PDB file of C-alpha atoms in Angstrom:
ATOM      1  CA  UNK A   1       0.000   0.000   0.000  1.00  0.00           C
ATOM      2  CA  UNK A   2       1.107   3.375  -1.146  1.00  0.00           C
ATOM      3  CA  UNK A   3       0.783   5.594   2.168  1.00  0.00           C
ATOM      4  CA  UNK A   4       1.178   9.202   0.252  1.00  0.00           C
ATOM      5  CA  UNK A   5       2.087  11.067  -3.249  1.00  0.00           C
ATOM      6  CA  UNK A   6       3.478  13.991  -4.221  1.00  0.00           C
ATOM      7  CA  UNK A   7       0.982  16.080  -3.227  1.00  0.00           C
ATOM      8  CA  UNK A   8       0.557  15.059   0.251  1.00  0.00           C
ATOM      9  CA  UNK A   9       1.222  16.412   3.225  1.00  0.00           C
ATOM     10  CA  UNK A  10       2.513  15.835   7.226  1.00  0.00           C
ATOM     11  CA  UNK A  11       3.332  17.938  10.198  1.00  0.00           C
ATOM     12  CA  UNK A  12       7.180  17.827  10.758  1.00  0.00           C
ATOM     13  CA  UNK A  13       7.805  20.027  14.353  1.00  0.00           C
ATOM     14  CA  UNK A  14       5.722  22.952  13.695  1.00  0.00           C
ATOM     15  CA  UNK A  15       5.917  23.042   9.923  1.00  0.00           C
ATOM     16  CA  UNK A  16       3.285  22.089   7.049  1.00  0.00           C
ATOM     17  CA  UNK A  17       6.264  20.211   4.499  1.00  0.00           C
ATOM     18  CA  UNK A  18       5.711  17.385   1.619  1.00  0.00           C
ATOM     19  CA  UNK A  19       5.942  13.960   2.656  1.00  0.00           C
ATOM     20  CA  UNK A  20       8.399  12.866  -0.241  1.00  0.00           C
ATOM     21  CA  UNK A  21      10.456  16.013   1.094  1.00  0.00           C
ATOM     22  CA  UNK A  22      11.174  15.392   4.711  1.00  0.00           C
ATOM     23  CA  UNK A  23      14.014  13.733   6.124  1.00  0.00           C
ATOM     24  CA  UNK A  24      15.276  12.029   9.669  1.00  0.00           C
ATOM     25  CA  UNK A  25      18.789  11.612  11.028  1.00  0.00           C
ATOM     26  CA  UNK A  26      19.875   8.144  10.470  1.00  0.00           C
ATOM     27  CA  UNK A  27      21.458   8.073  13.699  1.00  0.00           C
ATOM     28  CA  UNK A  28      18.358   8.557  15.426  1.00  0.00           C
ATOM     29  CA  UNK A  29      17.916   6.613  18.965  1.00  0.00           C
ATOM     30  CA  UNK A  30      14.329   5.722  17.406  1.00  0.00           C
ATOM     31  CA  UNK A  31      15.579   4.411  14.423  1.00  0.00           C
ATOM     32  CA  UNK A  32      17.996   2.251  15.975  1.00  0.00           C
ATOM     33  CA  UNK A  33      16.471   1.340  19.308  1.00  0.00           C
ATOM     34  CA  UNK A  34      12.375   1.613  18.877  1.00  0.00           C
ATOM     35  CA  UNK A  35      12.621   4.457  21.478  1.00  0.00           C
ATOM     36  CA  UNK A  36       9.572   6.860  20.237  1.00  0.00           C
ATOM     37  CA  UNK A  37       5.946   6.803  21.288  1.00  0.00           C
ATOM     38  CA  UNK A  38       2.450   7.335  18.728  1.00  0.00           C
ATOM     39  CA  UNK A  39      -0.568   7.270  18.523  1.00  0.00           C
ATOM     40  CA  UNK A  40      -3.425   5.538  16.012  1.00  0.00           C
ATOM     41  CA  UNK A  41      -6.401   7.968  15.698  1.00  0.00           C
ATOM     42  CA  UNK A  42      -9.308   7.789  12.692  1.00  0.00           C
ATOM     43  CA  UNK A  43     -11.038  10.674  11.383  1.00  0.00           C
ATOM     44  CA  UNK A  44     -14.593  10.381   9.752  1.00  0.00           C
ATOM     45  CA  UNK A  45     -16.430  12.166   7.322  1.00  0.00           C
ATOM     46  CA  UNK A  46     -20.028  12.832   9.581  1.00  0.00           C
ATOM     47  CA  UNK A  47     -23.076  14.810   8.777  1.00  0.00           C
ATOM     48  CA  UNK A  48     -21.133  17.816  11.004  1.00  0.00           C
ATOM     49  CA  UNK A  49     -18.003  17.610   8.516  1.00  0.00           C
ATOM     50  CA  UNK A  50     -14.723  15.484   9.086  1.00  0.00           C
ATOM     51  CA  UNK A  51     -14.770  14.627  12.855  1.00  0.00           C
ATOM     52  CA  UNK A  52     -11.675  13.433  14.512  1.00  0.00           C
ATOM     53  CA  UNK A  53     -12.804  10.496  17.007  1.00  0.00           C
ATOM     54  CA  UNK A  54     -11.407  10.850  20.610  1.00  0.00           C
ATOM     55  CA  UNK A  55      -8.851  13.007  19.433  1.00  0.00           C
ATOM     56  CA  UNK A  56      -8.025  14.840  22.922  1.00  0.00           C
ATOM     57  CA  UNK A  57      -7.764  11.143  24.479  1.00  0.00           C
ATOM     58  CA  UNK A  58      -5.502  10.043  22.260  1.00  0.00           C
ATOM     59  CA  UNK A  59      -3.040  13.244  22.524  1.00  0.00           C
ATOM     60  CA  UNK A  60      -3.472  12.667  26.429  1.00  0.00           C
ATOM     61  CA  UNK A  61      -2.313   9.328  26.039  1.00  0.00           C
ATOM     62  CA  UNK A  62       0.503  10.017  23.767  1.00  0.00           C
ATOM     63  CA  UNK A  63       1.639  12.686  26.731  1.00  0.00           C
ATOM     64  CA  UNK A  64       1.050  10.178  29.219  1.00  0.00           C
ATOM     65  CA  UNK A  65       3.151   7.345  26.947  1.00  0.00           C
ATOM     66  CA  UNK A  66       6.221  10.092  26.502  1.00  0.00           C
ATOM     67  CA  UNK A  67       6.344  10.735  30.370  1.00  0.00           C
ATOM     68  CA  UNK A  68       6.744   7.178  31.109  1.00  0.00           C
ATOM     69  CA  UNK A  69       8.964   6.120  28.582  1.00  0.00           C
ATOM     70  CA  UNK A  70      10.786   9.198  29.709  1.00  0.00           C
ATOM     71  CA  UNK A  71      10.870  10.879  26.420  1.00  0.00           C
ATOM     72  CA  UNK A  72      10.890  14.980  26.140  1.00  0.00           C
ATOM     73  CA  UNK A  73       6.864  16.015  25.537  1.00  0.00           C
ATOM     74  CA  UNK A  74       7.199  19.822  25.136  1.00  0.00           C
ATOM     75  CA  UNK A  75       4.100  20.086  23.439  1.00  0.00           C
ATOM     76  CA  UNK A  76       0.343  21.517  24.264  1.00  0.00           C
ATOM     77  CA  UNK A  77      -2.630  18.847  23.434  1.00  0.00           C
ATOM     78  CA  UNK A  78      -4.853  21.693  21.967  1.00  0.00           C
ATOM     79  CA  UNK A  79      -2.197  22.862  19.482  1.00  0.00           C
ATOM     80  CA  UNK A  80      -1.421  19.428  18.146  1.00  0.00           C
ATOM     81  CA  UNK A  81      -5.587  19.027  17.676  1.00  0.00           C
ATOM     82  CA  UNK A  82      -5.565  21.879  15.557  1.00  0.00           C
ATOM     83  CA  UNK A  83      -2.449  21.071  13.353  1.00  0.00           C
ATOM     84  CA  UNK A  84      -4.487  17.914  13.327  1.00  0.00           C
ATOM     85  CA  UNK A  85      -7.187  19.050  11.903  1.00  0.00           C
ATOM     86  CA  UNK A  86      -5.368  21.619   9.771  1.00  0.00           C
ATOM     87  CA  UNK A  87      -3.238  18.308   8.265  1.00  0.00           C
ATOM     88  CA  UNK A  88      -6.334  16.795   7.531  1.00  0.00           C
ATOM     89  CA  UNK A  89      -7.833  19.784   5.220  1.00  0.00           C
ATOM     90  CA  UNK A  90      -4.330  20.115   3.428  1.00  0.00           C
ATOM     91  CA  UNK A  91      -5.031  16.777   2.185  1.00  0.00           C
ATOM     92  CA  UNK A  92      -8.372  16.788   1.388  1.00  0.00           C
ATOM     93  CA  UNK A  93      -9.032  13.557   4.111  1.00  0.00           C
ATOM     94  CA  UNK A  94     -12.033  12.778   5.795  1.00  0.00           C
ATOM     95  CA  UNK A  95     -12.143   9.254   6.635  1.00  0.00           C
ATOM     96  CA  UNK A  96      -8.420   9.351   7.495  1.00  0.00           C
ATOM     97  CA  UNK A  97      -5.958   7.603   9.975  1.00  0.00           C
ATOM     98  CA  UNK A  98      -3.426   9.500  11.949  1.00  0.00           C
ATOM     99  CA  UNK A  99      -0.084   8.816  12.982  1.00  0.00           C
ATOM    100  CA  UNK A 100       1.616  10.853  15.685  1.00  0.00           C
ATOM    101  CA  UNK A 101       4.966  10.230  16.318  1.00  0.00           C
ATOM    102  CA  UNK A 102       7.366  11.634  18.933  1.00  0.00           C
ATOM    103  CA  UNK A 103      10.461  10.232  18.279  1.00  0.00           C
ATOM    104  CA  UNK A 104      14.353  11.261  19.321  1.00  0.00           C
ATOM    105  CA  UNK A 105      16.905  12.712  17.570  1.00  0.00           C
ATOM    106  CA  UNK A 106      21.248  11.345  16.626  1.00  0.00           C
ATOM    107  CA  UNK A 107      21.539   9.308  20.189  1.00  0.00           C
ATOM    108  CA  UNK A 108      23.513   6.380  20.125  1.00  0.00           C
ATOM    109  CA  UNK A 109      23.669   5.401  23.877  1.00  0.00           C
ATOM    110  CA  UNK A 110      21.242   3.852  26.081  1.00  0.00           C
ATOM    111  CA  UNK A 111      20.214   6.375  28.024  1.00  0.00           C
ATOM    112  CA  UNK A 112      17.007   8.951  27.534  1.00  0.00           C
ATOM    113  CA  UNK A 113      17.981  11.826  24.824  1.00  0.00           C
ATOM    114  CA  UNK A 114      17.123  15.049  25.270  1.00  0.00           C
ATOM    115  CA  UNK A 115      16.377  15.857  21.488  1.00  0.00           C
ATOM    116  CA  UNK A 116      13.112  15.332  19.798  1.00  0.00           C
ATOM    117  CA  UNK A 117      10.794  15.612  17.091  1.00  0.00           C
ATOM    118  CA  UNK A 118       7.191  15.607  16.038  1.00  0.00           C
ATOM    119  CA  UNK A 119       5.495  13.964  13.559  1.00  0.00           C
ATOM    120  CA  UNK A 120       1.728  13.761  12.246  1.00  0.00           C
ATOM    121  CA  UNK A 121       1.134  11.793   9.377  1.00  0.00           C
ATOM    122  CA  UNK A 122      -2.065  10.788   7.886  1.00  0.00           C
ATOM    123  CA  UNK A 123      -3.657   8.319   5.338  1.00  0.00           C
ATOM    124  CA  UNK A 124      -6.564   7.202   3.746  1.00  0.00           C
ATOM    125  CA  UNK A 125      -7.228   3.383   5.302  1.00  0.00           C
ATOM    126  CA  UNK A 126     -10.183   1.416   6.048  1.00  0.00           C
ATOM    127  CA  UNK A 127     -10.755  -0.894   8.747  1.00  0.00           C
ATOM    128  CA  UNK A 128      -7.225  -2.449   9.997  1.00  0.00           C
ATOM    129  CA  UNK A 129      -9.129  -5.921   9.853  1.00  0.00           C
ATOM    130  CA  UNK A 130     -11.307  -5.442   7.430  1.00  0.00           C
ATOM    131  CA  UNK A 131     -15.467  -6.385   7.241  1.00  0.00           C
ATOM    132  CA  UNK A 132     -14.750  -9.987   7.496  1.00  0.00           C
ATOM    133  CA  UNK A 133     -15.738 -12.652  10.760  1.00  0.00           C
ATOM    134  CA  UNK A 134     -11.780 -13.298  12.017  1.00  0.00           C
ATOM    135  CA  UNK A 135     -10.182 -16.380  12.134  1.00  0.00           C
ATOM    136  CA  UNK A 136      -8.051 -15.770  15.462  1.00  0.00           C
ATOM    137  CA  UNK A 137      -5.329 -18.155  16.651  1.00  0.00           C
ATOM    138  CA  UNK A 138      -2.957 -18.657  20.069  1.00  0.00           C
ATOM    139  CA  UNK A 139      -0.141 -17.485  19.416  1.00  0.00           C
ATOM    140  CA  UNK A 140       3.336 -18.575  20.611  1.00  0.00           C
ATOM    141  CA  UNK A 141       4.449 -14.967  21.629  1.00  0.00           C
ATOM    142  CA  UNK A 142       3.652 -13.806  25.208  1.00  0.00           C
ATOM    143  CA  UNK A 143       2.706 -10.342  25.867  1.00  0.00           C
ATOM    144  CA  UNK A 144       6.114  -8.207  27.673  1.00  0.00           C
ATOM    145  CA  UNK A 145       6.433  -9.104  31.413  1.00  0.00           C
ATOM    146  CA  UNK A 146       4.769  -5.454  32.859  1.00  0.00           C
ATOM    147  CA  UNK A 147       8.100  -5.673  34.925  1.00  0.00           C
ATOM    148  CA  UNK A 148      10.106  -5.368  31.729  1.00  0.00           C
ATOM    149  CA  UNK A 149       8.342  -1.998  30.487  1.00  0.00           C
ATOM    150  CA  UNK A 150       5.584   0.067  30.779  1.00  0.00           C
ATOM    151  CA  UNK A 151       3.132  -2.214  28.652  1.00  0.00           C
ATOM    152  CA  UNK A 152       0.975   0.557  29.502  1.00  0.00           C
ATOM    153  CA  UNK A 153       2.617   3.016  26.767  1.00  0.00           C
ATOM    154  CA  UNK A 154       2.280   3.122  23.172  1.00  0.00           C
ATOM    155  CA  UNK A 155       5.834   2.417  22.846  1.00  0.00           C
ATOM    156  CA  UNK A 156       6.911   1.787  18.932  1.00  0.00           C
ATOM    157  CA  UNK A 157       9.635  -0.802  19.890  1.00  0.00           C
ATOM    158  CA  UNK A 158       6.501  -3.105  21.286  1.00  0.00           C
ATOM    159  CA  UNK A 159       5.329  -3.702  18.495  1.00  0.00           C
ATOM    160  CA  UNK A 160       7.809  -5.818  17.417  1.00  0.00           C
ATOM    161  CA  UNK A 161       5.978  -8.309  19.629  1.00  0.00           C
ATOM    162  CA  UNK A 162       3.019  -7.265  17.772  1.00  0.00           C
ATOM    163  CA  UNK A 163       4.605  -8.079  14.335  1.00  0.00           C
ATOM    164  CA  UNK A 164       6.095 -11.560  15.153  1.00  0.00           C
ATOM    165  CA  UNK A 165       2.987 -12.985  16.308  1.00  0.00           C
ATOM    166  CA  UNK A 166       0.938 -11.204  12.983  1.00  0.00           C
ATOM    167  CA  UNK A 167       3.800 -12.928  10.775  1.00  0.00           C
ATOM    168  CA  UNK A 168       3.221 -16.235  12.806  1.00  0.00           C
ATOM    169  CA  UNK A 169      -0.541 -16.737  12.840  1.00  0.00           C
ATOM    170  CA  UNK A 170      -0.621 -15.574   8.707  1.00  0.00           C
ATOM    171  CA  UNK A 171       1.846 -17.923   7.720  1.00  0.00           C
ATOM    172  CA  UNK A 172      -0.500 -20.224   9.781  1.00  0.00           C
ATOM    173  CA  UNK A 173      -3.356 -19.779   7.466  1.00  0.00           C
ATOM    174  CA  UNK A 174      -5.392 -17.263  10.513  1.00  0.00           C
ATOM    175  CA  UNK A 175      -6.235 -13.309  10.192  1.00  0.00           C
ATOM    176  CA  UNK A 176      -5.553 -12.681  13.519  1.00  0.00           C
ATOM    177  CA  UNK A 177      -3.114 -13.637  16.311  1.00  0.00           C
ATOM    178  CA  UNK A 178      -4.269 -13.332  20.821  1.00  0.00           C
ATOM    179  CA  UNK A 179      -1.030 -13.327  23.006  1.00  0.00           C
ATOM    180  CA  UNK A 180      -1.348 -14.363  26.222  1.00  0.00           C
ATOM    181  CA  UNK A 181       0.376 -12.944  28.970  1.00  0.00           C
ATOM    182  CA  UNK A 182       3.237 -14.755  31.346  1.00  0.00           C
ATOM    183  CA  UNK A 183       0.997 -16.331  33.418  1.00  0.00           C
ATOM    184  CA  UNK A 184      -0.846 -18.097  30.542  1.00  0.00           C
ATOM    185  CA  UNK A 185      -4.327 -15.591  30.436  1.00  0.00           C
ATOM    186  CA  UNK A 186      -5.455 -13.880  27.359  1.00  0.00           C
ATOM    187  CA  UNK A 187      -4.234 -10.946  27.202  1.00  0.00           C
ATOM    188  CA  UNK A 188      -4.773  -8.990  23.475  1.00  0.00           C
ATOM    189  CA  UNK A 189      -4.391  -9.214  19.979  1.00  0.00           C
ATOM    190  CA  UNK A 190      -1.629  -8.218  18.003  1.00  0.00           C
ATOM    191  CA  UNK A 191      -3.050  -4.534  17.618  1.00  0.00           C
ATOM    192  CA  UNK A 192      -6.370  -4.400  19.745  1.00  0.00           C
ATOM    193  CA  UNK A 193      -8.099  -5.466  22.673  1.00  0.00           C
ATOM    194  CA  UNK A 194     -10.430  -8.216  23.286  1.00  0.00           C
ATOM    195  CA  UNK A 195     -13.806  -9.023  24.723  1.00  0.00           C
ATOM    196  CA  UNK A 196     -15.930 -11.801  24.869  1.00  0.00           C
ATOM    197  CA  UNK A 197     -19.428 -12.737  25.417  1.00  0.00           C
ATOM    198  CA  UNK A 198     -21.229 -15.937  27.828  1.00  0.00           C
ATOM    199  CA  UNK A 199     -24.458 -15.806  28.620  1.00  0.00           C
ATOM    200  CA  UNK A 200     -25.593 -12.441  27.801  1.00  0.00           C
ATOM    201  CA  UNK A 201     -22.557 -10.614  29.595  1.00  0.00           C
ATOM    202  CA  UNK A 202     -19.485  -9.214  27.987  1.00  0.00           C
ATOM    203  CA  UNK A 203     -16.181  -9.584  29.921  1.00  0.00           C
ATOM    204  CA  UNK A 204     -12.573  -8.329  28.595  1.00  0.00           C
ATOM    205  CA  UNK A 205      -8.842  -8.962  30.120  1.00  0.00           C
ATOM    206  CA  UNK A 206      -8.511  -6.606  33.378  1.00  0.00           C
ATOM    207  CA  UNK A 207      -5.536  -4.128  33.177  1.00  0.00           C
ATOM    208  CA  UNK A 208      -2.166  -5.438  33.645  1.00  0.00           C
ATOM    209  CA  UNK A 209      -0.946  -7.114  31.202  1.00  0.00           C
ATOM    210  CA  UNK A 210      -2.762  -4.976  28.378  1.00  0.00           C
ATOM    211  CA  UNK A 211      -2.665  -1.548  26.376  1.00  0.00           C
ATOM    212  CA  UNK A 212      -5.876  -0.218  28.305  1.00  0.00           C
ATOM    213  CA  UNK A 213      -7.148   0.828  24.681  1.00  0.00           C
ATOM    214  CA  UNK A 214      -9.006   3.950  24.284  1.00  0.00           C
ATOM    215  CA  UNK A 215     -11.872   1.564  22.189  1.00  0.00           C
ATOM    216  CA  UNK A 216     -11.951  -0.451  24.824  1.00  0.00           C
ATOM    217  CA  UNK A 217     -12.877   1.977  27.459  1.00  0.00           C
ATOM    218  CA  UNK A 218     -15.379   3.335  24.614  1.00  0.00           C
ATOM    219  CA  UNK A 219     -17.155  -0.128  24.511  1.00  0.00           C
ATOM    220  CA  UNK A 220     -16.720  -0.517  28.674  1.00  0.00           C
ATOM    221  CA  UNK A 221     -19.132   2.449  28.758  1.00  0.00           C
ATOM    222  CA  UNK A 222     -20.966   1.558  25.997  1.00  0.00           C
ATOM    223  CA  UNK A 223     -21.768  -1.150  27.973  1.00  0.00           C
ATOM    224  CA  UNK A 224     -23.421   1.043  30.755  1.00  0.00           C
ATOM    225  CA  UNK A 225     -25.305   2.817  28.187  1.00  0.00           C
ATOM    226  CA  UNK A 226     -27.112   0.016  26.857  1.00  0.00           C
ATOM    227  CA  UNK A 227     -27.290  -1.651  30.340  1.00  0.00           C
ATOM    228  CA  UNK A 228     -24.940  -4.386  29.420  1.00  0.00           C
ATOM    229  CA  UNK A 229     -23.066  -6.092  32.163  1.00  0.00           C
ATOM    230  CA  UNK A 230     -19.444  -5.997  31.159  1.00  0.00           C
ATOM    231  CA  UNK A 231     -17.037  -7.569  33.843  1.00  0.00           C
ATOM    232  CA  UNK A 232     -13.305  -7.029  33.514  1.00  0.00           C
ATOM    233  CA  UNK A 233     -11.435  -9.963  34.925  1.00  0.00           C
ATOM    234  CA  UNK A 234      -8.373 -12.910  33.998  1.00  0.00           C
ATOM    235  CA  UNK A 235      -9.635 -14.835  31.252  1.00  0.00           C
ATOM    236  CA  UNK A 236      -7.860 -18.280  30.364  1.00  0.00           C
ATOM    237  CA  UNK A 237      -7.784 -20.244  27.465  1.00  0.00           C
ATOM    238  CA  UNK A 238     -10.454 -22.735  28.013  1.00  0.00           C
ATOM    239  CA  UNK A 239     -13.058 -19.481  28.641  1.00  0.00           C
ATOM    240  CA  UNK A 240     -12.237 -17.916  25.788  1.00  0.00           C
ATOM    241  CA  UNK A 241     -12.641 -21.300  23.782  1.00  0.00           C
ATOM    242  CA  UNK A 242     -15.853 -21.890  25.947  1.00  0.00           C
ATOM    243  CA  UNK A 243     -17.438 -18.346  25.148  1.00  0.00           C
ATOM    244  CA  UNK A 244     -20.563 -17.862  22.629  1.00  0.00           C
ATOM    245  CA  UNK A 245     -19.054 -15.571  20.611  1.00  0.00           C
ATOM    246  CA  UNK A 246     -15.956 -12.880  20.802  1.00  0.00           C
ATOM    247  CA  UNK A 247     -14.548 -10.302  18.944  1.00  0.00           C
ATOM    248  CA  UNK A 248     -11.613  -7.442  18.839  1.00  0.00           C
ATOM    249  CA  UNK A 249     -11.668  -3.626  19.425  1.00  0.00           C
ATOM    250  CA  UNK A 250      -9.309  -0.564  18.762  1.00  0.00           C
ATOM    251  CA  UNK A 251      -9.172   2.534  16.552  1.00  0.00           C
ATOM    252  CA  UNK A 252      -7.499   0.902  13.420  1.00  0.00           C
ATOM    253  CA  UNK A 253      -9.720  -2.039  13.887  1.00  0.00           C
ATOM    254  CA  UNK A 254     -12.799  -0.440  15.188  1.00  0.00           C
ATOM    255  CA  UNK A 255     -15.190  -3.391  16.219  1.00  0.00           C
ATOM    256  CA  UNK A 256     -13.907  -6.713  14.597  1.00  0.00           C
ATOM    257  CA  UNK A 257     -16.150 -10.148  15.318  1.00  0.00           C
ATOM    258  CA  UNK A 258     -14.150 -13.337  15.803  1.00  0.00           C
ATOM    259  CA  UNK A 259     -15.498 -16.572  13.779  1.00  0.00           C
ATOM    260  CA  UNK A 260     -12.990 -18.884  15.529  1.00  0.00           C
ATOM    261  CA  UNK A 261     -10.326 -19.334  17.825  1.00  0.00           C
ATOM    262  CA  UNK A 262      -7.406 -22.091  16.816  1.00  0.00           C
ATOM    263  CA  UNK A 263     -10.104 -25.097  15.470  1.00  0.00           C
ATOM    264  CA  UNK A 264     -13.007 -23.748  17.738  1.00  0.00           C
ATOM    265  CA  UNK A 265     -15.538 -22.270  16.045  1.00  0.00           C
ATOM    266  CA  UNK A 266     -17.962 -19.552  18.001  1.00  0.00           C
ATOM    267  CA  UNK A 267     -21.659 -20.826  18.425  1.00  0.00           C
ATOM    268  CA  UNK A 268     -23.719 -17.848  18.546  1.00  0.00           C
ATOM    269  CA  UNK A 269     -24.558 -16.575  14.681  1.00  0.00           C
ATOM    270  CA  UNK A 270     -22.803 -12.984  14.505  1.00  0.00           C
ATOM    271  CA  UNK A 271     -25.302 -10.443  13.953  1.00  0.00           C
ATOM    272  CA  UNK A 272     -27.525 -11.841  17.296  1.00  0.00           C
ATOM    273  CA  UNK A 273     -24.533 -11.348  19.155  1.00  0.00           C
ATOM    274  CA  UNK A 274     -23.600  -8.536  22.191  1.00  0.00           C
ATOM    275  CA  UNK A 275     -20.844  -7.454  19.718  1.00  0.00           C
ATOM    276  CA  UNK A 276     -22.475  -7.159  16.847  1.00  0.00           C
ATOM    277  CA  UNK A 277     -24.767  -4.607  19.147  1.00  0.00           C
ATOM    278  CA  UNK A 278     -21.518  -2.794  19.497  1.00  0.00           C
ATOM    279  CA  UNK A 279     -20.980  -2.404  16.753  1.00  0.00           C
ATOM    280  CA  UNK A 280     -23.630  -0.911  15.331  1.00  0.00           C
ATOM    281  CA  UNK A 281     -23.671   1.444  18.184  1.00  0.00           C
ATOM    282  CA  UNK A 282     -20.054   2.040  17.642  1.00  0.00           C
ATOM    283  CA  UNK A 283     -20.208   3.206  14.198  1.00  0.00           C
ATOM    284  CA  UNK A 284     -23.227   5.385  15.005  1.00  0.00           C
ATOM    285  CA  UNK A 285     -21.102   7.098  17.622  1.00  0.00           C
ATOM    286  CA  UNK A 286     -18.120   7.908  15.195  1.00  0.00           C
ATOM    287  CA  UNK A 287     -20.256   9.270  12.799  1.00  0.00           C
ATOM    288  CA  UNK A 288     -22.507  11.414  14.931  1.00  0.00           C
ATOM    289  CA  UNK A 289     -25.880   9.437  13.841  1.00  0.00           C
ATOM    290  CA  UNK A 290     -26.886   9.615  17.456  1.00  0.00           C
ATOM    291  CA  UNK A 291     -25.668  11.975  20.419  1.00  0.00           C
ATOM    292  CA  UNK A 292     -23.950   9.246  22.384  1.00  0.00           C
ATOM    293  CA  UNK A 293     -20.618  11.535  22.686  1.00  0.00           C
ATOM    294  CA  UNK A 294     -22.945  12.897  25.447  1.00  0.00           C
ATOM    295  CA  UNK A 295     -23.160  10.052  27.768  1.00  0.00           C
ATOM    296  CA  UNK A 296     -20.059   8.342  27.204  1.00  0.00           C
TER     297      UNK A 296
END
C-alpha cells in the first residue's frame, strides 16, 4: 500500500512540508532502538463535517506514553488538535488515519535523549481488519512481562511483539493472532483489545498485562449505556474457547467479530450477538448518527 504522493502532506515540528520532502537523522535513537511513542487515531467524514474520534484522548495518552517512557513532551494537546485538523484539510481527508509520532533525535547510547521531534502523518485506510468474521489463533508470543516496560505506553519498539505474532498466525493460514500474557491468560491481539461474550454478559482482560485501549474503554461504557453487564477480569484459554461468541476492538480495527479461535468455532450466529450490538452502536457514535458523545 502506497501511504502518500506527491501532493501530500505531514506535520514535521511545527511546519506544514511534503511527505516525499522530509528527512530524519539516520542516527536517530528511534531508528535504531524503537525508542519513540504514537498514537493511532481515525477521522470520519459525519453529517457535522470530518470529525476526529477521541482526538483529545488520544493526545493525552501520547503525553502520558512520553512521560513514562521518559521521552521529552514539550508540546500543548490543543495545538497538536488543531495542526491535526489543519493536516487533515491540506489533504483533502475525511475518513483518514493518523499517525503521531514523537520520536528522538542522533543518540547512540542507552540512556534517555534530550532531542526530539514531532510527527503527524495521515492516510486514507479502512478498517485495519477489514469487514470480514476473524479467524483468530494462540499465538506462541507472550505479551512483555509489565516488569520489563511500561506495557501501559504506546511504545513503537513493542510492536515488534506485535509483528512476530501477525507474521506467525498468517503464515498459519489465521487473520488474527491473541497473546497471552506470562501467566498463561489472554491478554490482546496483536493490535487491539479483546472481549468476549457468555451468557448475555461481555467480559474483557482486566488491566495489567494490556494496552488499556481507548476503544476499549469506549465499549466498557458503551456497555453502561445500553445496560450491558461488562465484567473485567483474567480470562484463560479454556473461557475464551468456551465463550458464545468474541470479537476485537481498537481505533485501526474499530469493532472486529471473531469466527474462531485455533479449530473452535464460536456458536452464537454474529449479527444476534452482544458485539455485533456494538458495533452498530459504535459506528453510530463515530459518525454522529446519534448523540452518544454525550453520555459516554
Amino acid at each position: 500500500m502506497q501511504y502518500y504522493d506527491a501532493n501530500t502532506f505531514l506535520y514535521l515540528n511545527g511546519k506544514f512540508v511534503k511527505a516525499s520532502e522530509a528527512s530524519t537523522d539516520l542516527y536517530s535513537q528511534s531508528l535504531h532502538y524503537g525508542y519513540a511513542v504514537f498514537e493511532g487515531i481515525k477521522s470520519y467524514h459525519t453529517h457535522n463535517g470530518t470529525r476526529i474520534f477521541k482526538a483529545r484522548e488520544h493526545y493525552e495518552r501520547l503525553k502520558r506514553s512520553a512521560e513514562l517512557m521518559h521521552i521529552p513532551f514539550p508540546y500543548e494537546v490543543d495545538d497538536l488538535i488543531r495542526q491535526t485538523y489543519k493536516l487533515l484539510e491540506k489533504n483533502n481527508f475525511k475518513d483518514a488515519y493518523i499517525r503521531p509520532l514523537v520520536y528522538c533525535g542522533p543518540h547512540m547510547t542507552l540512556s534517555p535523549g534530550a532531542e526530539v521531534s514531532i510527527l503527524i502523518c495521515a492516510w486514507e485506510w479502512g478498517a485495519y481488519l477489514g469487514c470480514s468474521l476473524q479467524k483468530a489463533c494462540i499465538s506462541s508470543y507472550q505479551r512483555p512481562n509489565p516488569k520489563s516496560t511500561h506495557i501501559e505506553a504506546k511504545a513503537s519498539g513493542h510492536y515488534i511483539n506485535s509483528i512476530l505474532a501477525t507474521t506467525e498466525a498468517k503464515a498459519n493460514g489465521f487473520d488474527e493472532a491473541i497473546l497471552l500474557d506470562m501467566n498463561g491468560h489472554v491478554a490482546e491481539a496483536s493490535g487491539a483489545n479483546i472481549f468476549i461474550e457468555k451468557n448475555g454478559k461481555l467480559y474483557t482482560p482486566a488491566l495489567g498485562h494490556i494496552l488499556p485501549g481507548i476503544t476499549r474503554t469506549t465499549v466498557i461504557r458503551l456497555c453502561k449505556t445500553l445496560d450491558i453487564e461488562c465484567i473485567e477480569k483474567q480470562i484463560t484459554v479454556e473461557e475464551l474457547k468456551a465463550a458464545d461468541s468474541a470479537f476485537f476492538c481498537g481505533t485501526a480495527a474499530e469493532i472486529a467479530g471473531i469466527a474462531s479461535v485455533d479449530e473452535t468455532v464460536f456458536p452464537s450466529l454474529w449479527t444476534e450477538t452482544i458485539g455485533a450490538t456494538i458495533q452498530r452502536t459504535y459506528k453510530a457514535l463515530v459518525l454522529e448518527k446519534q448523540n452518544y458523545e454525550v453520555i459516554i
